[in-house]
Amino acid sequence: FRLSLFDQILYQSQMVSNVLETLKKAMEERILIIDGAMGTEIQKYRLTSDDFRGEEFKDHPVELKGNNDLLVITRPDVIKAIHSSYLAAGADLVETCTFSSTTLAQADYKLEPLAYRLNFEAAKIAKECTVEFTKKDPTKPRFVAGAMGPTSRSASISPSVDRPDFRNVTYEELVTAYTEQAKGLLDGGADILLVETVFDTLNCRAALFAIQDLFQTGEYQKVPVMVSGTIIDKAGRNLSGQTAEAFLASMAHVDLVCCGLNCALGAADMRPHILQISQSFGGYVLCYPNAGLPNTFGEYDQTPDEMAGLVREFAEAGLINIIGGCCGSTPAHIKSIAQSMAGVAPRKIPKLAPDMILSGLETLVVTKQSNFVNVGERCNVSGSRRFANMIKQNKYEEALTVARQQVEAGAQVIDINFDEGMLDAHFAMKKFLALIGSEPEISRVPVMIDSSNFEVIQSGLRMVQGKCIVNSISLKGGEEEFIRQASIVKKFGAAVVVMAFDEQGQAVTASDKVRICYRSYKILTEKVGFAPQDIIFDANILTIATGMEEHNNYGVEFIDACRQIKELMPLTQVSGGVSNLSFSFRGNEPLREAMHSVFLYHAIKAGMTMGIVNAGALPIYDDINKDLLKLCEDAILNRTSDATEKLLAYAQNSKGNKSAAGAAVEVEEWRTKDVSSRLSHALVKGIADYVELDVEEARTSLPSALRVIEGPLMGGMNVVGDLFGAGKMFLPQVIKSARVMKKAVAYLIPFMEIEKAAALAADPNASASPQHAGTVIMATVKGDVHDIGKNIVGVVLGCNNYRVVDLGVMTPCEKILEAAVKEKADVIGLSGLITPSLDEMVHVAKEMQRLKMDIPLLIGVATTSQIHTAVKIATRYHHPTVHVLDASRSVTVVSALLDANRAASKEYADEIATEYQDMREHHYKTLREKKYLSLEAARARKAKVDWPALLKGVKTPTFLGNKVYIDYPLEKLVSRIDWVPFFSVWELRGKAPNRGYPKIFNDKEVGPEAKRVFDDANKMLDMIVKEKLLSARGVIGFYPANSTGDDIELYTDETKTKVAGKMYGLRQQTEREADSVCSCFGDFVAPKEEGTDYIGLFAVSTGFGLESLVEKYKADHDEYSVIMAKAMADRLAEAFAEHMHEVVRKQLWGYCPEEELTNSDMFRATPKYQGVRPAPGYPSQPDHTEKHTIWKLLDVYAQTGIELTPSLAMLPGSSVCGVYFAHPHSWYFNVDKVSKDQVVDYAHRKGVPVSEIEKWLGPILSYDSENLA
């Protein structure tokens, strides 16, 4: 769907004519009004799914209700009425209903091809409305703002906590999507393009890149462009971490008519941030806050008059030019706001200083008064051997420590360079910048993208959200190429380093340096349009003291050039690579550092404003040994003819002497302050070195040890809390502060115990309020929904005086660790049932180690084991990490770890560590000794099946395709409940001969309790069935199928001409007896050449309704019933699976119509029924990703509502899925360990990376995938 060229020209001419001039004139005269929320108004129409679908989309396969943008096609009357209501209320600008009208956002509805049309139709509707109202009152022109939302993806933030360098969208994809959206809006008649609700600045920069492209190519005439960001909290940052000022700096390259803020906050909370925008932006300011903050029901309570009163103060303070409303605002709000603006003058645009402003998450402002800007040099593979080795060994996360150290040492910009012949510089640049983007301590400063390959520079520019520096371009390739590269840099919004090179080569003398720099300056400012303050000249710092006389004056030439450049082009910056100066003395770092310090002392005075230097290795000029200082100055300033020889002689005599540079060791100034200030400083900075010394001093000067905690320690922690709340400290820093606090409190505890005993002796009632034995954070890890075991452990610990903070299910790593800091936890306990949860537990352990946490980590529940904890988790975290077998052991373990006797606690932890070390050694020895067949040999041992004979009697299912069951009668499932796992949940185990159900009731020790719990379960079960508190849903499908090697092809019909899907199998490889079979579930279906066979798939759940039931019990503080309800839902789900398998065998597939089996026949380890129903993620097929095929073929989510989490747990948790095999030789086998050859083959068959397969199959690998050579 595209407009004809004639229509495009017509719309463009109508649209562009005098819009900018008219808009600016209006904003100078009065405060303009932009409309309010679209979604709020749409909800009032109570539209049905049919309204969203209309006639055109009535058969669309995806639910469309909620896709508000689609209404411009299916219900344009609604959208037009809403626009008209806002215009009637006084709005000067209306936004098009296109917040999600990009291919990326519409992908959620499978309507990507509709993107252009949505934008065109939306703009057209809005244009009709504004034209109508402008005709009514020509003195008040109305404008259409084409709304360009943020999309549903982020170019700066990883959606995966364990893959910080991963992005779910690329810059190029965003540019493509926004280009199409802008075209549709412009063709439809939009007067303005408004990039709004910006939560990720890189997304916004991609949108602006797309818009610039349309204008610069001449395809579209230029229209006013506006941007509105979204500050998400009181710290004043957007979701991708930028401050308001950094956000502005990132877009300074675009000629924005208007910039401001909307959404997330109400007017009261938005004021300080709009004030910052108003003071920092040299254009007009718009603001459209929410109608307050949402209440507990997600609704907005702020009245029109209340909101109008708040924003009027904005106007009276001179902060705004355009005002309106976002979420929760209505035409009534807009009317009140419009009335409140009467008589208030609009904001006057401030005149801003022409300073260089760079940004990471925060800004770096370089003014005439600024000190020298240190550009950290160590993230350069050419300049740092250590960094280069890390990158070559693919240790990118370890390489981040180099960047972090540079920032901590004072670098204000980080130079990043991967120019090395053996590296893929494109890949390295993108990966490292993505990783930096996930590290706020590093990404708060701007980056310098450094490469001699301009394509690598462009790769880097697509990865940074802030205003960075490009290093470098020059006239070396001629003026045309220089202009091309400079234009690209400007379009990306970066500052640029210009080398003093031209077509004749490198400038050596001051006159040549200045000549080339001035020529470059004229081209950049007059032909490309660069702001002078965004130009940085690298005037070539060249090596001195080489023994060649012509090199002796290089230092002087650079210093003279600095002086002349700043006089001729005062707004530009002068930089250089400082380490080049001393290259003759590489290996003698103290001497080189002294030379750098002396050189910078003179160059900075002459006008050098920034430089690439190791920020942590610069001695203070005045502290340099006087003899060395004179030698350095003689060489750098070329004052004597023998300066080089004398410096060389000094170098020979001082080589290896680290004190030769004479850097003074100063007493840390903060240590001279009073003890309260020292403790506060230590807590804020996370310095634990002196804490016991300072705490002891405070203890002896205060009445009690408790007063030390209540006074200086809590005072310091309050400062930390304030700084964190204000966005001035990041989480890793807060964790370090908490560590210092714990160390201080641990030191005071013995004294507090003595004081407590003395107080009790004097007054038995002195301790009225009991102290908790410790605080335990508990969580089911990200991607997993199973929590019965965790809940039981929590109850047991709570009964033993531990404070338990339960974070629930699907808990991301960062939430667990944040809670540990916030709650001052003594222990973290992780739970999970599915195999991928094991990897998430490993990730949590790694993060605890990275953040230098020191509290015990407990690992528990079904799929975990002591050996897995020892091998995979304990090795990642160097503090106590313990596997807890069941709830009964939890108290013993926690009490031992938190023993007040620190020696006893340490002894217990050491015992666990020693035990786990022994287990690891045994595990790796077993791996080495255990024999595995090659995949080829294992396949040769597949079961021998007489397929012709078997297929003669093959039974065809009663239907092919899928059959859905909704609200299946629960009473049909009760008789098939397997009660043995139920008692395991409650950790009730009878002893022989009273094991299992119902014999457990005869056990003298646990029998009575088992009977009581069983009776309670049946009471609840009766209630659930009678009142239909849970809903059973499922879907079953049968397909013609054949095996192809280890895999199974499923066909759409019996012609077998179209493959509907493919199930992939894993084969046993462990070497057993010579004649033993190596099974794979592909062996359970006939090969294609043998004839047609069949397979079944299923997914069932009884978890619908459980959440409401659980919440009811939680409201009554009835944890016992919470656990019971979850246990019964799980038992019913398994019973549903068992029951449906029986129905399949006897009726739906009907291959065993006469079967009569008891529960004991069905629940035994090797059931007596024919056929099996293995599930992905379990022993016969340990790969959870096979669930994707089941979900696709059965359309599980759409048909039943059972969904898969990112870790492929089923939601609701009380769900079962699997594959039906009917042949008599099929059986429940255990794949056990698999070797590398099978993993590689399996990955190739599935078309995914080997590393991805290794992640999902981690527990069954016969090798260590992380350390495999």
PDB file of N, CA and C in Angstrom, residues 692-751:
ATOM      1  N   GLU A 692      37.102  -1.903  61.181  1.00  0.00           N
ATOM      2  CA  GLU A 692      37.177  -2.427  62.540  1.00  0.00           C
ATOM      3  C   GLU A 692      37.921  -1.469  63.460  1.00  0.00           C
ATOM      4  N   LEU A 693      38.961  -0.856  62.925  1.00  0.00           N
ATOM      5  CA  LEU A 693      39.724   0.128  63.698  1.00  0.00           C
ATOM      6  C   LEU A 693      38.833   1.308  64.080  1.00  0.00           C
ATOM      7  N   ASP A 694      38.069   1.812  63.093  1.00  0.00           N
ATOM      8  CA  ASP A 694      37.211   2.970  63.347  1.00  0.00           C
ATOM      9  C   ASP A 694      36.028   2.617  64.234  1.00  0.00           C
ATOM     10  N   VAL A 695      35.446   1.429  64.037  1.00  0.00           N
ATOM     11  CA  VAL A 695      34.329   1.017  64.874  1.00  0.00           C
ATOM     12  C   VAL A 695      34.766   0.884  66.335  1.00  0.00           C
ATOM     13  N   GLU A 696      35.948   0.346  66.544  1.00  0.00           N
ATOM     14  CA  GLU A 696      36.464   0.217  67.917  1.00  0.00           C
ATOM     15  C   GLU A 696      36.659   1.587  68.560  1.00  0.00           C
ATOM     16  N   GLU A 697      37.168   2.541  67.788  1.00  0.00           N
ATOM     17  CA  GLU A 697      37.330   3.904  68.311  1.00  0.00           C
ATOM     18  C   GLU A 697      35.971   4.499  68.672  1.00  0.00           C
ATOM     19  N   ALA A 698      34.980   4.288  67.807  1.00  0.00           N
ATOM     20  CA  ALA A 698      33.646   4.807  68.080  1.00  0.00           C
ATOM     21  C   ALA A 698      33.028   4.131  69.297  1.00  0.00           C
ATOM     22  N   ARG A 699      33.258   2.829  69.425  1.00  0.00           N
ATOM     23  CA  ARG A 699      32.678   2.074  70.554  1.00  0.00           C
ATOM     24  C   ARG A 699      33.196   2.589  71.888  1.00  0.00           C
ATOM     25  N   THR A 700      34.488   2.897  71.929  1.00  0.00           N
ATOM     26  CA  THR A 700      35.063   3.358  73.194  1.00  0.00           C
ATOM     27  C   THR A 700      34.672   4.793  73.530  1.00  0.00           C
ATOM     28  N   SER A 701      34.158   5.523  72.528  1.00  0.00           N
ATOM     29  CA  SER A 701      33.790   6.918  72.786  1.00  0.00           C
ATOM     30  C   SER A 701      32.279   7.099  72.963  1.00  0.00           C
ATOM     31  N   LEU A 702      31.495   6.055  72.696  1.00  0.00           N
ATOM     32  CA  LEU A 702      30.040   6.129  72.828  1.00  0.00           C
ATOM     33  C   LEU A 702      29.584   5.229  73.977  1.00  0.00           C
ATOM     34  N   PRO A 703      28.359   5.456  74.496  1.00  0.00           N
ATOM     35  CA  PRO A 703      27.912   4.693  75.671  1.00  0.00           C
ATOM     36  C   PRO A 703      27.823   3.193  75.451  1.00  0.00           C
ATOM     37  N   SER A 704      27.532   2.741  74.230  1.00  0.00           N
ATOM     38  CA  SER A 704      27.373   1.303  73.994  1.00  0.00           C
ATOM     39  C   SER A 704      27.672   0.970  72.539  1.00  0.00           C
ATOM     40  N   ALA A 705      27.865  -0.343  72.287  1.00  0.00           N
ATOM     41  CA  ALA A 705      28.096  -0.801  70.908  1.00  0.00           C
ATOM     42  C   ALA A 705      26.861  -0.538  70.050  1.00  0.00           C
ATOM     43  N   LEU A 706      25.664  -0.685  70.656  1.00  0.00           N
ATOM     44  CA  LEU A 706      24.441  -0.431  69.899  1.00  0.00           C
ATOM     45  C   LEU A 706      24.383   1.003  69.407  1.00  0.00           C
ATOM     46  N   ARG A 707      24.884   1.925  70.212  1.00  0.00           N
ATOM     47  CA  ARG A 707      24.882   3.333  69.803  1.00  0.00           C
ATOM     48  C   ARG A 707      25.766   3.572  68.576  1.00  0.00           C
ATOM     49  N   VAL A 708      26.786   2.761  68.419  1.00  0.00           N
ATOM     50  CA  VAL A 708      27.633   2.886  67.221  1.00  0.00           C
ATOM     51  C   VAL A 708      26.818   2.563  65.970  1.00  0.00           C
ATOM     52  N   ILE A 709      25.983   1.524  66.074  1.00  0.00           N
ATOM     53  CA  ILE A 709      25.137   1.154  64.932  1.00  0.00           C
ATOM     54  C   ILE A 709      24.079   2.227  64.696  1.00  0.00           C
ATOM     55  N   GLU A 710      23.403   2.639  65.787  1.00  0.00           N
ATOM     56  CA  GLU A 710      22.330   3.608  65.645  1.00  0.00           C
ATOM     57  C   GLU A 710      22.832   4.991  65.260  1.00  0.00           C
ATOM     58  N   GLY A 711      24.076   5.268  65.605  1.00  0.00           N
ATOM     59  CA  GLY A 711      24.623   6.589  65.327  1.00  0.00           C
ATOM     60  C   GLY A 711      25.414   6.665  64.037  1.00  0.00           C
ATOM     61  N   PRO A 712      26.736   6.609  64.093  1.00  0.00           N
ATOM     62  CA  PRO A 712      27.535   6.831  62.878  1.00  0.00           C
ATOM     63  C   PRO A 712      27.314   5.805  61.767  1.00  0.00           C
ATOM     64  N   LEU A 713      27.097   4.527  62.126  1.00  0.00           N
ATOM     65  CA  LEU A 713      26.913   3.532  61.068  1.00  0.00           C
ATOM     66  C   LEU A 713      25.598   3.740  60.329  1.00  0.00           C
ATOM     67  N   MET A 714      24.493   3.893  61.062  1.00  0.00           N
ATOM     68  CA  MET A 714      23.217   4.128  60.396  1.00  0.00           C
ATOM     69  C   MET A 714      23.196   5.486  59.714  1.00  0.00           C
ATOM     70  N   GLY A 715      23.910   6.438  60.290  1.00  0.00           N
ATOM     71  CA  GLY A 715      24.023   7.737  59.630  1.00  0.00           C
ATOM     72  C   GLY A 715      24.683   7.606  58.276  1.00  0.00           C
ATOM     73  N   GLY A 716      25.752   6.832  58.239  1.00  0.00           N
ATOM     74  CA  GLY A 716      26.429   6.595  56.960  1.00  0.00           C
ATOM     75  C   GLY A 716      25.555   5.843  55.983  1.00  0.00           C
ATOM     76  N   MET A 717      24.808   4.821  56.470  1.00  0.00           N
ATOM     77  CA  MET A 717      23.927   4.067  55.581  1.00  0.00           C
ATOM     78  C   MET A 717      22.760   4.928  55.087  1.00  0.00           C
ATOM     79  N   ASN A 718      22.328   5.892  55.894  1.00  0.00           N
ATOM     80  CA  ASN A 718      21.293   6.815  55.425  1.00  0.00           C
ATOM     81  C   ASN A 718      21.805   7.661  54.272  1.00  0.00           C
ATOM     82  N   VAL A 719      23.056   8.064  54.357  1.00  0.00           N
ATOM     83  CA  VAL A 719      23.661   8.819  53.255  1.00  0.00           C
ATOM     84  C   VAL A 719      23.681   7.949  51.991  1.00  0.00           C
ATOM     85  N   VAL A 720      24.073   6.690  52.170  1.00  0.00           N
ATOM     86  CA  VAL A 720      24.083   5.761  51.029  1.00  0.00           C
ATOM     87  C   VAL A 720      22.679   5.645  50.427  1.00  0.00           C
ATOM     88  N   GLY A 721      21.673   5.486  51.291  1.00  0.00           N
ATOM     89  CA  GLY A 721      20.302   5.371  50.812  1.00  0.00           C
ATOM     90  C   GLY A 721      19.858   6.611  50.057  1.00  0.00           C
ATOM     91  N   ASP A 722      20.217   7.780  50.587  1.00  0.00           N
ATOM     92  CA  ASP A 722      19.840   9.027  49.909  1.00  0.00           C
ATOM     93  C   ASP A 722      20.511   9.139  48.548  1.00  0.00           C
ATOM     94  N   LEU A 723      21.781   8.811  48.500  1.00  0.00           N
ATOM     95  CA  LEU A 723      22.523   8.915  47.238  1.00  0.00           C
ATOM     96  C   LEU A 723      21.975   7.930  46.210  1.00  0.00           C
ATOM     97  N   PHE A 724      21.641   6.733  46.666  1.00  0.00           N
ATOM     98  CA  PHE A 724      21.081   5.737  45.750  1.00  0.00           C
ATOM     99  C   PHE A 724      19.706   6.174  45.246  1.00  0.00           C
ATOM    100  N   GLY A 725      18.886   6.690  46.157  1.00  0.00           N
ATOM    101  CA  GLY A 725      17.567   7.159  45.772  1.00  0.00           C
ATOM    102  C   GLY A 725      17.625   8.321  44.801  1.00  0.00           C
ATOM    103  N   ALA A 726      18.685   9.132  44.924  1.00  0.00           N
ATOM    104  CA  ALA A 726      18.842  10.282  44.031  1.00  0.00           C
ATOM    105  C   ALA A 726      19.554   9.911  42.737  1.00  0.00           C
ATOM    106  N   GLY A 727      19.882   8.646  42.573  1.00  0.00           N
ATOM    107  CA  GLY A 727      20.547   8.209  41.344  1.00  0.00           C
ATOM    108  C   GLY A 727      22.024   8.531  41.310  1.00  0.00           C
ATOM    109  N   LYS A 728      22.614   8.855  42.473  1.00  0.00           N
ATOM    110  CA  LYS A 728      24.034   9.229  42.498  1.00  0.00           C
ATOM    111  C   LYS A 728      24.919   8.058  42.904  1.00  0.00           C
ATOM    112  N   MET A 729      24.323   6.941  43.282  1.00  0.00           N
ATOM    113  CA  MET A 729      25.062   5.705  43.514  1.00  0.00           C
ATOM    114  C   MET A 729      24.344   4.588  42.770  1.00  0.00           C
ATOM    115  N   PHE A 730      25.113   3.626  42.305  1.00  0.00           N
ATOM    116  CA  PHE A 730      24.531   2.494  41.597  1.00  0.00           C
ATOM    117  C   PHE A 730      24.534   1.266  42.502  1.00  0.00           C
ATOM    118  N   LEU A 731      23.769   0.285  42.103  1.00  0.00           N
ATOM    119  CA  LEU A 731      23.575  -0.894  42.937  1.00  0.00           C
ATOM    120  C   LEU A 731      24.882  -1.558  43.361  1.00  0.00           C
ATOM    121  N   PRO A 732      25.856  -1.759  42.462  1.00  0.00           N
ATOM    122  CA  PRO A 732      27.106  -2.392  42.915  1.00  0.00           C
ATOM    123  C   PRO A 732      27.778  -1.611  44.043  1.00  0.00           C
ATOM    124  N   GLN A 733      27.663  -0.288  44.007  1.00  0.00           N
ATOM    125  CA  GLN A 733      28.269   0.522  45.071  1.00  0.00           C
ATOM    126  C   GLN A 733      27.505   0.339  46.380  1.00  0.00           C
ATOM    127  N   VAL A 734      26.196   0.246  46.278  1.00  0.00           N
ATOM    128  CA  VAL A 734      25.384   0.050  47.475  1.00  0.00           C
ATOM    129  C   VAL A 734      25.719  -1.287  48.128  1.00  0.00           C
ATOM    130  N   ILE A 735      25.947  -2.303  47.284  1.00  0.00           N
ATOM    131  CA  ILE A 735      26.285  -3.624  47.822  1.00  0.00           C
ATOM    132  C   ILE A 735      27.626  -3.576  48.559  1.00  0.00           C
ATOM    133  N   LYS A 736      28.565  -2.847  48.010  1.00  0.00           N
ATOM    134  CA  LYS A 736      29.849  -2.683  48.701  1.00  0.00           C
ATOM    135  C   LYS A 736      29.644  -1.989  50.045  1.00  0.00           C
ATOM    136  N   SER A 737      28.768  -0.986  50.068  1.00  0.00           N
ATOM    137  CA  SER A 737      28.476  -0.284  51.315  1.00  0.00           C
ATOM    138  C   SER A 737      27.879  -1.242  52.342  1.00  0.00           C
ATOM    139  N   ALA A 738      26.951  -2.098  51.884  1.00  0.00           N
ATOM    140  CA  ALA A 738      26.333  -3.064  52.788  1.00  0.00           C
ATOM    141  C   ALA A 738      27.371  -4.027  53.354  1.00  0.00           C
ATOM    142  N   ARG A 739      28.345  -4.360  52.543  1.00  0.00           N
ATOM    143  CA  ARG A 739      29.411  -5.263  52.994  1.00  0.00           C
ATOM    144  C   ARG A 739      30.207  -4.637  54.128  1.00  0.00           C
ATOM    145  N   VAL A 740      30.496  -3.346  54.001  1.00  0.00           N
ATOM    146  CA  VAL A 740      31.212  -2.630  55.065  1.00  0.00           C
ATOM    147  C   VAL A 740      30.362  -2.613  56.326  1.00  0.00           C
ATOM    148  N   MET A 741      29.070  -2.368  56.158  1.00  0.00           N
ATOM    149  CA  MET A 741      28.165  -2.333  57.305  1.00  0.00           C
ATOM    150  C   MET A 741      28.150  -3.675  58.021  1.00  0.00           C
ATOM    151  N   LYS A 742      28.082  -4.752  57.268  1.00  0.00           N
ATOM    152  CA  LYS A 742      28.063  -6.087  57.878  1.00  0.00           C
ATOM    153  C   LYS A 742      29.341  -6.355  58.663  1.00  0.00           C
ATOM    154  N   LYS A 743      30.445  -5.925  58.086  1.00  0.00           N
ATOM    155  CA  LYS A 743      31.723  -6.137  58.774  1.00  0.00           C
ATOM    156  C   LYS A 743      31.763  -5.353  60.079  1.00  0.00           C
ATOM    157  N   ALA A 744      31.233  -4.152  60.040  1.00  0.00           N
ATOM    158  CA  ALA A 744      31.198  -3.332  61.246  1.00  0.00           C
ATOM    159  C   ALA A 744      30.296  -3.952  62.311  1.00  0.00           C
ATOM    160  N   VAL A 745      29.108  -4.397  61.891  1.00  0.00           N
ATOM    161  CA  VAL A 745      28.160  -4.990  62.833  1.00  0.00           C
ATOM    162  C   VAL A 745      28.719  -6.300  63.400  1.00  0.00           C
ATOM    163  N   ALA A 746      29.357  -7.096  62.523  1.00  0.00           N
ATOM    164  CA  ALA A 746      29.948  -8.359  62.988  1.00  0.00           C
ATOM    165  C   ALA A 746      30.995  -8.103  64.077  1.00  0.00           C
ATOM    166  N   TYR A 747      31.746  -7.038  63.918  1.00  0.00           N
ATOM    167  CA  TYR A 747      32.757  -6.704  64.932  1.00  0.00           C
ATOM    168  C   TYR A 747      32.087  -6.321  66.253  1.00  0.00           C
ATOM    169  N   LEU A 748      30.926  -5.663  66.166  1.00  0.00           N
ATOM    170  CA  LEU A 748      30.261  -5.162  67.368  1.00  0.00           C
ATOM    171  C   LEU A 748      29.423  -6.221  68.085  1.00  0.00           C
ATOM    172  N   ILE A 749      29.031  -7.293  67.383  1.00  0.00           N
ATOM    173  CA  ILE A 749      28.113  -8.276  67.970  1.00  0.00           C
ATOM    174  C   ILE A 749      28.622  -8.850  69.293  1.00  0.00           C
ATOM    175  N   PRO A 750      29.887  -9.279  69.422  1.00  0.00           N
ATOM    176  CA  PRO A 750      30.340  -9.811  70.717  1.00  0.00           C
ATOM    177  C   PRO A 750      30.179  -8.797  71.855  1.00  0.00           C
ATOM    178  N   PHE A 751      30.459  -7.536  71.562  1.00  0.00           N
ATOM    179  CA  PHE A 751      30.311  -6.505  72.594  1.00  0.00           C
ATOM    180  C   PHE A 751      28.835  -6.298  72.932  1.00  0.00           C
TER     181      PHE A 751
END
